[in-house]
Coordinates of C-alpha atoms in Angstrom, one line a residue:
Chain Q
X216 CA 25.5 -37.3 -47.1
X217 CA 28.6 -35.1 -46.9
X218 CA 28.4 -31.3 -46.7
X219 CA 32.1 -30.3 -46.4
X220 CA 35.2 -32.5 -47.2
X221 CA 36.3 -32.0 -43.4
X222 CA 34.0 -34.4 -42.0
X223 CA 36.5 -37.6 -40.8
X224 CA 35.4 -41.4 -41.1
X225 CA 34.4 -42.2 -37.5
X226 CA 35.9 -46.1 -37.0
X227 CA 36.3 -48.0 -33.7
X228 CA 39.1 -50.1 -34.1
X229 CA 41.4 -52.2 -32.0
X230 CA 43.7 -49.4 -30.1
X231 CA 47.1 -50.2 -30.2
X232 CA 49.8 -50.4 -28.0
X233 CA 50.7 -47.0 -27.9
X234 CA 47.6 -46.1 -27.7
X235 CA 46.7 -47.8 -25.0
X236 CA 49.0 -46.6 -22.0
X237 CA 48.1 -43.1 -24.0
X238 CA 51.2 -41.8 -22.6
X239 CA 52.8 -40.9 -25.9
X240 CA 49.8 -38.6 -26.8
X241 CA 49.8 -37.2 -23.3
X242 CA 53.5 -35.8 -23.9
X243 CA 52.4 -34.8 -27.2
X244 CA 49.6 -32.8 -25.8
X245 CA 52.0 -32.0 -23.0
X246 CA 54.4 -30.6 -25.0
X247 CA 52.5 -28.5 -27.2
X248 CA 50.9 -26.8 -24.2
X249 CA 54.3 -26.2 -23.3
X250 CA 54.9 -24.4 -26.1
X251 CA 51.7 -22.4 -25.4
X252 CA 53.6 -21.4 -22.3
X253 CA 57.0 -20.1 -23.2
X254 CA 55.9 -18.7 -26.1
X255 CA 53.7 -16.5 -23.9
X256 CA 55.9 -16.1 -21.0
X257 CA 58.8 -14.8 -23.5
X258 CA 57.1 -12.6 -26.2
X259 CA 53.8 -11.5 -24.5
X260 CA 50.3 -13.1 -24.7
X261 CA 48.9 -12.7 -28.8
X262 CA 46.3 -11.1 -29.2
X263 CA 45.5 -9.8 -25.6
X264 CA 43.3 -6.6 -24.9
X265 CA 43.0 -5.9 -21.2
X266 CA 39.3 -5.4 -21.5
X267 CA 38.3 -2.3 -18.9
X268 CA 40.9 0.0 -20.5
X269 CA 40.7 -1.3 -23.8
X270 CA 37.5 -2.8 -25.8
X271 CA 37.9 -4.5 -28.6
X272 CA 37.1 -2.8 -31.4
X273 CA 33.3 -3.8 -32.9
X274 CA 32.9 -4.0 -36.6
X275 CA 30.6 -1.5 -38.0
X276 CA 27.9 -3.4 -38.7
X277 CA 27.3 -4.6 -35.6
X278 CA 24.1 -5.5 -34.7
X279 CA 23.5 -3.9 -31.4
X280 CA 20.7 -1.4 -30.5
X281 CA 17.9 0.6 -32.2
X282 CA 17.8 3.7 -32.9
X283 CA 14.8 5.9 -34.6
X284 CA 16.3 8.1 -37.2
X285 CA 14.9 11.6 -38.0
X286 CA 15.3 13.2 -41.3
X287 CA 17.6 16.2 -42.3
X288 CA 14.6 18.6 -40.6
X289 CA 14.8 17.0 -37.7
X290 CA 11.0 15.1 -38.2
X291 CA 10.3 11.2 -37.4
X292 CA 11.0 9.3 -39.7
X293 CA 8.4 6.1 -38.9
X294 CA 5.0 6.4 -39.9
X295 CA 3.7 3.5 -37.8
X296 CA 3.0 0.9 -40.5
X297 CA 4.2 -1.9 -38.0
X298 CA 6.1 -3.9 -40.7
X299 CA 9.1 -3.9 -38.5
X300 CA 6.6 -5.7 -35.5
X301 CA 5.7 -8.2 -38.8
X302 CA 8.9 -9.1 -39.0
X303 CA 10.1 -9.1 -35.4
X304 CA 10.2 -13.2 -35.3
X305 CA 10.9 -12.5 -31.3
X306 CA 7.7 -10.2 -31.5
X307 CA 9.6 -7.9 -29.5
X308 CA 8.2 -4.6 -30.8
X309 CA 5.0 -3.3 -30.2
X310 CA 3.5 0.6 -31.4
X311 CA 0.1 2.7 -31.2
X312 CA -0.2 4.8 -34.0
X313 CA -1.4 8.3 -34.1
X314 CA -2.0 11.2 -36.8
X315 CA -0.5 14.3 -36.7
X316 CA -2.2 18.0 -35.9
X317 CA -1.6 20.3 -38.0
X318 CA 0.9 22.1 -34.7
X319 CA 3.3 18.7 -35.4
X320 CA 3.6 18.9 -38.6
X321 CA 7.8 19.2 -37.7
X322 CA 7.8 16.7 -35.6
X323 CA 7.3 14.8 -37.9
X324 CA 7.7 13.4 -41.5
X325 CA 3.9 12.1 -42.2
X326 CA 0.5 12.7 -41.6
X327 CA 0.7 9.1 -39.2
X328 CA 3.2 8.6 -36.3
X329 CA 4.2 6.3 -33.4
X330 CA 3.0 7.6 -30.7
X331 CA 3.9 4.7 -28.6
X332 CA 6.4 2.3 -29.7
X333 CA 8.0 -0.1 -27.8
X334 CA 11.1 -2.8 -28.3
X335 CA 11.3 -5.0 -25.2
X336 CA 15.3 -5.7 -25.0
X337 CA 15.3 -9.0 -23.4
X338 CA 13.3 -10.6 -26.4
X339 CA 15.4 -9.0 -29.2
X340 CA 17.4 -10.6 -30.8
X341 CA 19.3 -8.4 -32.5
X342 CA 18.6 -10.4 -35.9
X343 CA 17.4 -6.4 -38.3
X344 CA 14.9 -7.4 -40.1
X345 CA 13.4 -4.4 -39.0
X346 CA 15.6 -2.4 -40.6
X347 CA 15.5 -4.3 -43.5
X348 CA 11.2 -3.8 -43.8
X349 CA 11.2 -0.9 -42.6
X350 CA 9.9 1.0 -45.8
X351 CA 10.5 4.3 -44.4
X352 CA 14.7 3.8 -42.7
X353 CA 13.2 4.6 -39.8
X354 CA 15.3 1.8 -37.8
X355 CA 18.1 0.6 -37.5
X356 CA 20.0 -1.0 -35.2
X357 CA 23.5 0.5 -34.2
X358 CA 26.8 -0.7 -32.8
X359 CA 26.5 0.7 -29.0
X360 CA 25.3 -2.6 -26.3
X361 CA 21.9 -2.3 -24.1
X362 CA 23.0 -1.3 -21.0
X363 CA 22.9 -3.6 -18.0
X364 CA 19.6 -3.0 -15.7
X365 CA 18.0 -4.9 -12.8
X366 CA 15.0 -5.1 -13.3
X367 CA 13.0 -6.8 -16.3
X368 CA 10.7 -3.2 -17.0
X369 CA 13.3 -1.3 -17.8
X370 CA 15.0 -3.5 -20.8
X371 CA 11.2 -2.2 -22.5
X372 CA 12.7 0.6 -24.4
X373 CA 10.4 3.8 -25.3
X374 CA 10.7 6.1 -27.5
X375 CA 12.6 8.0 -25.7
X376 CA 15.4 5.8 -26.1
X377 CA 15.0 5.1 -28.8
X378 CA 14.4 7.7 -30.8
X379 CA 17.9 9.7 -31.5
X380 CA 18.7 12.9 -30.3
X381 CA 18.0 15.5 -32.4
X382 CA 21.8 16.9 -31.9
X383 CA 23.2 13.8 -31.1
X384 CA 22.9 11.9 -34.2
X385 CA 23.9 8.6 -34.4
X386 CA 25.7 7.6 -38.1
X387 CA 24.5 4.6 -39.9
X388 CA 25.2 5.6 -43.3
X389 CA 27.9 2.4 -43.5
X390 CA 25.1 0.0 -42.7
X391 CA 22.8 1.8 -45.5
X392 CA 22.5 -0.4 -48.4
X393 CA 20.5 1.8 -50.9
X394 CA 17.5 0.3 -51.0
X395 CA 17.9 2.4 -47.7
X396 CA 19.1 5.6 -48.8
X397 CA 16.7 6.2 -51.5
X398 CA 14.0 4.9 -49.4
X399 CA 15.1 8.4 -47.5
X400 CA 14.6 10.7 -50.3
Chain K
X287 CA 66.1 -24.4 23.2
X288 CA 64.3 -26.9 24.4
X289 CA 62.7 -29.8 22.4
X290 CA 58.9 -28.8 22.6
X291 CA 59.5 -24.8 21.7
X292 CA 61.6 -25.9 19.0
X293 CA 58.6 -28.6 17.7
X294 CA 55.8 -26.1 18.5
X295 CA 58.1 -23.4 16.1
X296 CA 58.1 -25.8 13.7
X297 CA 54.2 -26.7 13.9
X298 CA 54.0 -23.1 13.2
X299 CA 56.0 -22.6 10.5
X300 CA 54.5 -25.4 8.7
X301 CA 50.8 -24.6 9.3
X302 CA 51.8 -21.5 8.1
X303 CA 53.3 -22.3 4.9
X304 CA 51.1 -24.9 3.9
X305 CA 48.1 -22.4 4.0
X306 CA 50.8 -20.2 1.8
X307 CA 51.4 -22.1 0.0
X308 CA 48.3 -23.3 -0.6
X309 CA 46.9 -19.8 -1.2
X310 CA 49.6 -19.3 -3.9
X311 CA 48.7 -22.1 -6.1
X312 CA 45.7 -21.1 -6.3
X313 CA 47.0 -17.6 -8.1
X314 CA 50.0 -20.5 -9.6
X315 CA 47.2 -22.3 -11.0
X316 CA 45.1 -19.6 -12.6
X317 CA 48.7 -18.3 -14.3
X318 CA 49.7 -21.5 -15.2
X319 CA 46.5 -22.3 -16.7
X320 CA 46.5 -18.5 -18.7
X321 CA 50.4 -18.6 -20.3
X322 CA 49.2 -22.0 -22.2
X323 CA 46.4 -20.9 -23.1
X324 CA 47.7 -17.5 -24.3
X325 CA 46.4 -15.2 -21.7
X326 CA 47.7 -12.7 -19.0
X327 CA 45.9 -14.0 -16.4
X328 CA 45.1 -12.3 -12.6
X329 CA 46.8 -8.6 -13.1
X330 CA 44.9 -6.4 -11.3
X331 CA 45.6 -7.3 -7.6
X332 CA 48.5 -6.0 -7.2
X333 CA 51.9 -6.5 -9.1
X334 CA 51.6 -9.8 -11.7
X335 CA 48.2 -10.3 -9.6
X336 CA 49.9 -11.3 -6.5
X337 CA 47.7 -10.2 -4.2
X338 CA 44.9 -12.1 -6.0
X339 CA 44.9 -15.0 -2.7
X340 CA 43.9 -12.3 -0.7
X341 CA 41.0 -10.7 -2.2
X342 CA 39.8 -14.4 -3.1
X343 CA 40.5 -14.7 0.6
X344 CA 38.1 -11.9 1.4
X345 CA 36.0 -12.5 -1.1
X346 CA 35.2 -15.9 0.3
X347 CA 34.4 -14.6 4.4
X348 CA 32.0 -11.7 3.2
X349 CA 30.0 -14.0 0.8
X350 CA 26.7 -15.3 2.1
X351 CA 27.4 -19.0 4.1
X352 CA 24.1 -20.6 2.7
X353 CA 22.8 -23.8 5.1
X354 CA 19.9 -25.9 2.4
X355 CA 16.9 -26.9 4.0
X356 CA 17.1 -30.0 4.6
X357 CA 20.8 -30.9 5.3
X358 CA 22.3 -31.9 8.2
X359 CA 23.7 -29.5 9.8
X360 CA 26.2 -30.9 12.1
X361 CA 27.8 -32.9 9.2
X362 CA 27.0 -30.3 6.9
X363 CA 29.6 -28.4 8.2
X364 CA 32.1 -30.8 9.9
X365 CA 32.8 -31.9 6.2
X366 CA 35.2 -29.3 4.6
X367 CA 36.2 -29.1 8.1
X368 CA 37.6 -32.4 8.0
X369 CA 39.2 -31.8 4.8
X370 CA 41.5 -28.9 6.0
X371 CA 41.9 -30.5 8.9
X372 CA 43.3 -34.3 7.4
X373 CA 45.1 -32.8 4.7
X374 CA 47.0 -30.0 7.3
X375 CA 48.2 -32.8 9.7
X376 CA 49.6 -34.8 7.5
X377 CA 52.8 -32.8 7.0
X378 CA 53.8 -33.5 11.0
X379 CA 55.6 -36.7 10.0
X380 CA 57.3 -35.1 6.3
X381 CA 61.0 -34.6 7.3
X382 CA 61.3 -30.9 5.4
X383 CA 65.4 -30.9 5.6
X384 CA 68.2 -32.4 7.5
X385 CA 68.2 -30.4 10.7
X386 CA 69.4 -27.0 12.2
X387 CA 71.5 -26.9 15.2
X388 CA 71.1 -24.0 16.7
X389 CA 72.7 -23.9 20.8
X390 CA 74.7 -26.6 20.6
X391 CA 71.6 -29.2 20.2
X392 CA 71.0 -30.8 16.8
X393 CA 66.9 -30.3 15.6
X394 CA 65.6 -32.8 12.7
X395 CA 63.0 -30.6 10.6
X396 CA 60.5 -33.2 11.1
X397 CA 57.6 -32.7 13.9
X398 CA 56.7 -36.2 14.2
X399 CA 59.3 -39.0 13.7
X400 CA 57.5 -42.3 13.8
X401 CA 57.9 -45.4 13.0
X402 CA 55.4 -45.6 10.2
X403 CA 54.9 -42.9 9.2
X404 CA 54.2 -43.8 5.6
X405 CA 51.3 -46.0 7.3
X406 CA 50.0 -42.5 8.5
X407 CA 50.2 -40.5 5.7
X408 CA 48.3 -43.1 3.7
X409 CA 45.8 -44.1 6.3
X410 CA 44.9 -40.2 6.7
X411 CA 45.0 -40.0 2.7
X412 CA 42.2 -41.7 3.0
X413 CA 39.9 -40.2 5.4
X414 CA 40.1 -37.4 3.9
X415 CA 38.1 -38.9 1.9
X416 CA 35.5 -38.9 4.6
X417 CA 35.1 -35.0 4.7
X418 CA 33.9 -35.4 1.2
X419 CA 31.7 -38.1 1.6
X420 CA 30.0 -36.6 4.2
X421 CA 29.4 -33.1 3.0
X422 CA 28.2 -34.4 -0.6
X423 CA 25.9 -36.5 1.6
X424 CA 24.9 -34.2 4.4
X425 CA 24.4 -31.4 1.1
X426 CA 20.7 -33.2 0.8
X427 CA 21.7 -32.8 -2.5
X428 CA 21.3 -35.7 -5.3
X429 CA 24.9 -34.5 -8.0
X430 CA 26.2 -33.6 -4.2
X431 CA 25.8 -37.1 -3.2
X432 CA 26.7 -38.3 -6.0
X433 CA 29.7 -36.3 -6.8
X434 CA 31.0 -38.6 -2.8
X435 CA 30.3 -41.8 -4.2
X436 CA 32.8 -40.8 -7.2
X437 CA 35.2 -39.6 -4.8
X438 CA 35.0 -42.8 -2.7
X439 CA 34.4 -45.5 -5.2
X440 CA 38.0 -42.9 -7.3
X441 CA 39.7 -43.2 -3.5
X442 CA 39.3 -46.8 -3.0
X443 CA 40.5 -47.6 -6.7
X444 CA 43.5 -45.9 -6.5
X445 CA 44.6 -46.4 -3.1
X446 CA 45.7 -49.6 -3.9
X447 CA 47.9 -48.8 -6.8
X448 CA 49.4 -46.2 -4.5
X449 CA 50.0 -48.6 -1.8
X450 CA 51.3 -51.6 -4.0
X451 CA 54.0 -48.7 -6.0
X452 CA 55.0 -47.6 -2.3
X453 CA 55.2 -51.3 -1.2
X454 CA 58.2 -51.3 -3.6
X455 CA 59.8 -48.4 -2.3
X456 CA 59.5 -49.7 1.2
X457 CA 60.8 -53.5 0.7
X458 CA 64.1 -51.7 -0.8
X459 CA 64.2 -49.2 2.7
X460 CA 62.8 -51.8 4.6
X461 CA 61.3 -49.3 6.2
X462 CA 58.2 -47.4 6.9
X463 CA 60.1 -44.4 8.3
X464 CA 60.3 -41.4 6.2
X465 CA 63.0 -40.1 8.1
X466 CA 64.7 -43.3 7.1
X467 CA 63.3 -43.7 3.2
X468 CA 65.0 -40.3 2.6
X469 CA 68.4 -41.1 4.5
X470 CA 68.7 -44.3 2.1
X471 CA 68.5 -41.9 -0.8
X472 CA 71.4 -40.0 0.4
X473 CA 74.1 -42.4 -0.6
X474 CA 75.3 -44.8 -3.0
X475 CA 76.4 -45.2 -5.9
X476 CA 73.1 -45.5 -8.4
X477 CA 72.5 -48.7 -9.7
X478 CA 76.0 -49.8 -8.8
X479 CA 77.9 -48.8 -11.5
X480 CA 77.6 -44.5 -11.6
X481 CA 80.0 -43.3 -9.6
X482 CA 79.4 -41.9 -6.3
X483 CA 77.8 -38.4 -5.5
X484 CA 76.2 -37.6 -2.4
X485 CA 72.5 -37.2 -2.0
X486 CA 71.3 -38.7 -5.9
X487 CA 71.0 -41.9 -5.4
X488 CA 67.2 -41.5 -5.9
X489 CA 63.9 -43.9 -6.0
X490 CA 63.6 -42.6 -8.9
X491 CA 65.8 -43.6 -10.7
X492 CA 65.9 -47.7 -9.2
X493 CA 61.9 -47.5 -10.2
X494 CA 60.2 -45.8 -12.6
X495 CA 57.0 -47.8 -13.0
X496 CA 57.2 -48.1 -9.2
X497 CA 56.7 -43.8 -9.6
X498 CA 54.6 -43.6 -12.5
X499 CA 51.8 -45.4 -11.2
X500 CA 51.8 -43.9 -7.8
X501 CA 52.0 -40.3 -9.3
X502 CA 49.0 -41.3 -11.6
X503 CA 47.5 -42.6 -8.1
X504 CA 48.1 -39.3 -7.0
X505 CA 46.7 -37.8 -9.2
X506 CA 43.3 -39.1 -8.2
X507 CA 43.6 -39.0 -4.3
X508 CA 43.9 -35.5 -4.3
X509 CA 41.2 -35.1 -7.1
X510 CA 43.3 -33.7 -9.5
X511 CA 43.1 -33.6 -13.3
X512 CA 42.5 -35.5 -15.3
X513 CA 41.0 -37.4 -12.8
X514 CA 38.6 -34.7 -11.4
X515 CA 35.1 -36.5 -10.9
X516 CA 33.3 -36.0 -7.8
X517 CA 33.2 -32.0 -8.6
X518 CA 33.0 -32.7 -12.4
X519 CA 31.2 -29.7 -13.5
X520 CA 29.0 -30.5 -16.2
X521 CA 28.0 -33.5 -15.3
X522 CA 27.3 -32.9 -11.5
X523 CA 27.1 -29.0 -11.2
X524 CA 30.1 -29.3 -9.1
X525 CA 30.2 -32.6 -7.4
X526 CA 30.1 -32.2 -3.8
X527 CA 30.7 -29.3 -3.0
X528 CA 27.7 -28.1 -5.0
X529 CA 26.1 -26.4 -2.2
X530 CA 28.5 -24.9 -0.2
X531 CA 29.3 -21.9 -0.1
X532 CA 31.4 -18.9 1.8
X533 CA 34.2 -19.9 3.0
X534 CA 32.6 -23.7 3.9
X535 CA 33.6 -24.0 0.0
X536 CA 36.7 -21.6 0.0
X537 CA 37.8 -24.5 3.0
X538 CA 37.0 -27.3 0.1
X539 CA 39.5 -25.5 -2.1
X540 CA 41.4 -24.5 0.1
X541 CA 42.2 -27.8 1.2
X542 CA 42.3 -29.5 -2.5
X543 CA 44.9 -27.4 -2.6
X544 CA 46.8 -28.5 0.8
X545 CA 46.1 -31.6 -0.3
X546 CA 48.1 -31.3 -2.6
X547 CA 51.2 -29.6 -1.4
X548 CA 51.3 -33.0 0.8
X549 CA 50.8 -35.4 -1.7
X550 CA 54.1 -33.5 -4.0
X551 CA 55.5 -33.0 -0.7
X552 CA 55.1 -37.2 0.7
X553 CA 56.2 -37.9 -3.4
X554 CA 59.3 -36.1 -2.9
X555 CA 60.9 -37.7 0.1
X556 CA 59.7 -41.2 -1.1
X557 CA 60.7 -40.7 -5.0
X558 CA 63.4 -37.5 -5.2
X559 CA 65.5 -37.5 -2.0
X560 CA 63.3 -36.2 0.3
X561 CA 65.7 -33.0 1.4
X562 CA 68.5 -34.8 -0.5
X563 CA 70.7 -32.7 -3.1
X564 CA 74.1 -33.4 -5.1
X565 CA 76.9 -32.8 -2.8
X566 CA 74.5 -32.7 0.8
X567 CA 77.5 -34.8 3.0
X568 CA 80.5 -32.1 1.8
X569 CA 78.5 -29.0 2.2
X570 CA 78.0 -30.3 5.8
X571 CA 81.6 -30.9 6.5
X572 CA 82.3 -28.2 4.5
X573 CA 79.9 -25.1 5.3
X574 CA 78.2 -26.5 9.0
X575 CA 75.2 -28.3 9.7
X576 CA 72.9 -25.3 9.6
X577 CA 73.9 -23.8 6.1
X578 CA 73.5 -28.1 4.9
X579 CA 69.8 -27.8 6.9
X580 CA 69.4 -24.9 5.2
X581 CA 69.3 -25.5 1.5
X582 CA 68.1 -28.8 2.5
X583 CA 64.8 -27.2 3.3
X584 CA 65.6 -25.1 0.3
X585 CA 66.0 -27.6 -2.6
X586 CA 62.8 -30.2 -0.5
X587 CA 60.8 -26.9 -1.3
X588 CA 61.6 -26.6 -4.3
X589 CA 61.5 -29.7 -5.4
X590 CA 57.5 -30.0 -4.0
X591 CA 56.9 -27.0 -6.4
X592 CA 58.4 -28.1 -9.0
X593 CA 56.1 -31.3 -8.4
X594 CA 52.9 -28.7 -8.7
X595 CA 53.3 -27.3 -11.2
X596 CA 53.6 -30.2 -13.0
X597 CA 49.9 -31.3 -12.0
X598 CA 48.4 -27.7 -13.2
X599 CA 50.6 -28.1 -16.5
X600 CA 48.6 -32.0 -16.2
X601 CA 45.2 -29.7 -15.2
X602 CA 45.5 -27.8 -18.1
X603 CA 47.2 -30.3 -20.8
X604 CA 44.2 -33.3 -20.6
X605 CA 41.2 -33.8 -20.7
X606 CA 39.2 -35.6 -18.1
X607 CA 38.5 -39.3 -17.7
X608 CA 34.9 -40.6 -18.5
X609 CA 34.6 -42.8 -14.9
X610 CA 34.7 -46.2 -17.1
X611 CA 38.2 -44.8 -18.4
X612 CA 39.1 -43.8 -14.5
X613 CA 37.9 -47.3 -13.2
X614 CA 39.9 -49.0 -16.2
X615 CA 42.5 -47.7 -15.9
X616 CA 42.9 -48.3 -12.5
X617 CA 41.9 -51.7 -12.0
X618 CA 43.1 -52.9 -15.1
X619 CA 46.3 -51.6 -15.8
X620 CA 47.8 -49.5 -12.6
X621 CA 47.4 -52.5 -10.2
X622 CA 48.6 -55.2 -12.2
X623 CA 51.7 -52.9 -13.2
X624 CA 52.5 -52.1 -9.7
X625 CA 51.7 -55.5 -9.4
X626 CA 54.2 -56.8 -11.9
X627 CA 56.8 -53.8 -10.5
X628 CA 57.1 -55.5 -7.1
X629 CA 57.7 -58.7 -8.4
X630 CA 60.3 -57.7 -10.3
X631 CA 61.7 -55.5 -7.5
X632 CA 61.4 -58.7 -4.9
X633 CA 63.0 -61.1 -7.3
X634 CA 66.0 -58.5 -7.7
X635 CA 66.3 -57.7 -4.4
X636 CA 67.0 -61.3 -3.6
X637 CA 69.1 -62.1 -6.6
X638 CA 71.5 -58.8 -5.5
X639 CA 71.4 -60.1 -1.4
X640 CA 72.9 -63.4 -1.4

């Protein structure tokens, strides 16, 4: 089966004398590395980021740590329907739902909300299926990185880490599809 | 100054020189690798990362020194020590420079001028593999053992080719004395044709094939790429040094770099005229013995450092050989090549002697 036109035909033919003594190929290879060495010395290394000072920019649709969005009035959008958990191939998401009381009307968008919402960051494969499954446009992946922890327990992120802070909203407009934008309204 | 004081100073200087060059080889290796791979390389510790060897050394000392439970403790410690000891001791017979005149007496820049210098170095180099073998066996780890076995069989295979390549040089000079081998490369017309320049009558011009064989064998003897099968990380974790940590591992790695330095120095003596440089006799006559002596040391070290850089260049170019390819190259290519070269050398010497 031919999948691409880049494939090479492999043969077991006898090597020629020039191939057998290796040296021509070795000198050719050494020439290549020498060219690179000269270029790096003369012109400086191409495309190198001095890491701790300069971070390599990530694309806007980078799939990093999740965020649970709030709506314009600051209410949590998530209604604990569980579709994200169903869609999750790594089964990283667990949640418990609860019914909001009258006093909590300003906190949650719909009658049902997630009292516990946990993502196990060790299981998560950052595929973005939760984001696609969410009918309420509540969960998104962002360009943030998951922090390094020293024990496994700390990798289970609860609502305290996932829900965006009311004063520090996280902008996800670049990755929102038309469908997701409509779901907010 | 009497001879003993001079020798002591020389020994100390050589010791420090070997260690410094080995330490900075680790830096240079990373730097060479980086510039060949379009990177920058070490640049954190000091300007151009020049303090990196110190940082690495410090790190080695402060790491946990771990010995596996069922390891043969005495041998486990002996292994790295042996590698380091052997690689340092071989520097004693190499003539590092012409001579220095201190207070009216002329001193040779060689710690021990023994008649069988070549044999001494070859012998010591083959004992060096015991360090690896013992270390690999004492670790009580199958990967280490496999690495150690690979190291020893590789050494045996390549030592033969190395010895045969050396023989042609010995036949040309008629001596096993390294000083004499060096001096034989000082004077004489190249191929009996090219006009006389003192200090340019190098053996490489007469024995390119012997050099090639010797060079490949030297790469294999020092466990350098592309012959570093004893420490093959993709197959054997890190081979014989798998169970080693802290400064014991440091000694192994360091010993390898000292080895590389010494084997390059040896190669310079045998093929690149040792401490000779063009016009060495003119300099001795006009500028005095000391200037010539110091220049000869500089020439020797320059040649050695270039050799080390070429070793690194090869390391970062070639992929590792497969083990059967390694054995084929050693037994089926290098040894016949060296033998043929030996016969031709003998024939030419006989033809011109009459």
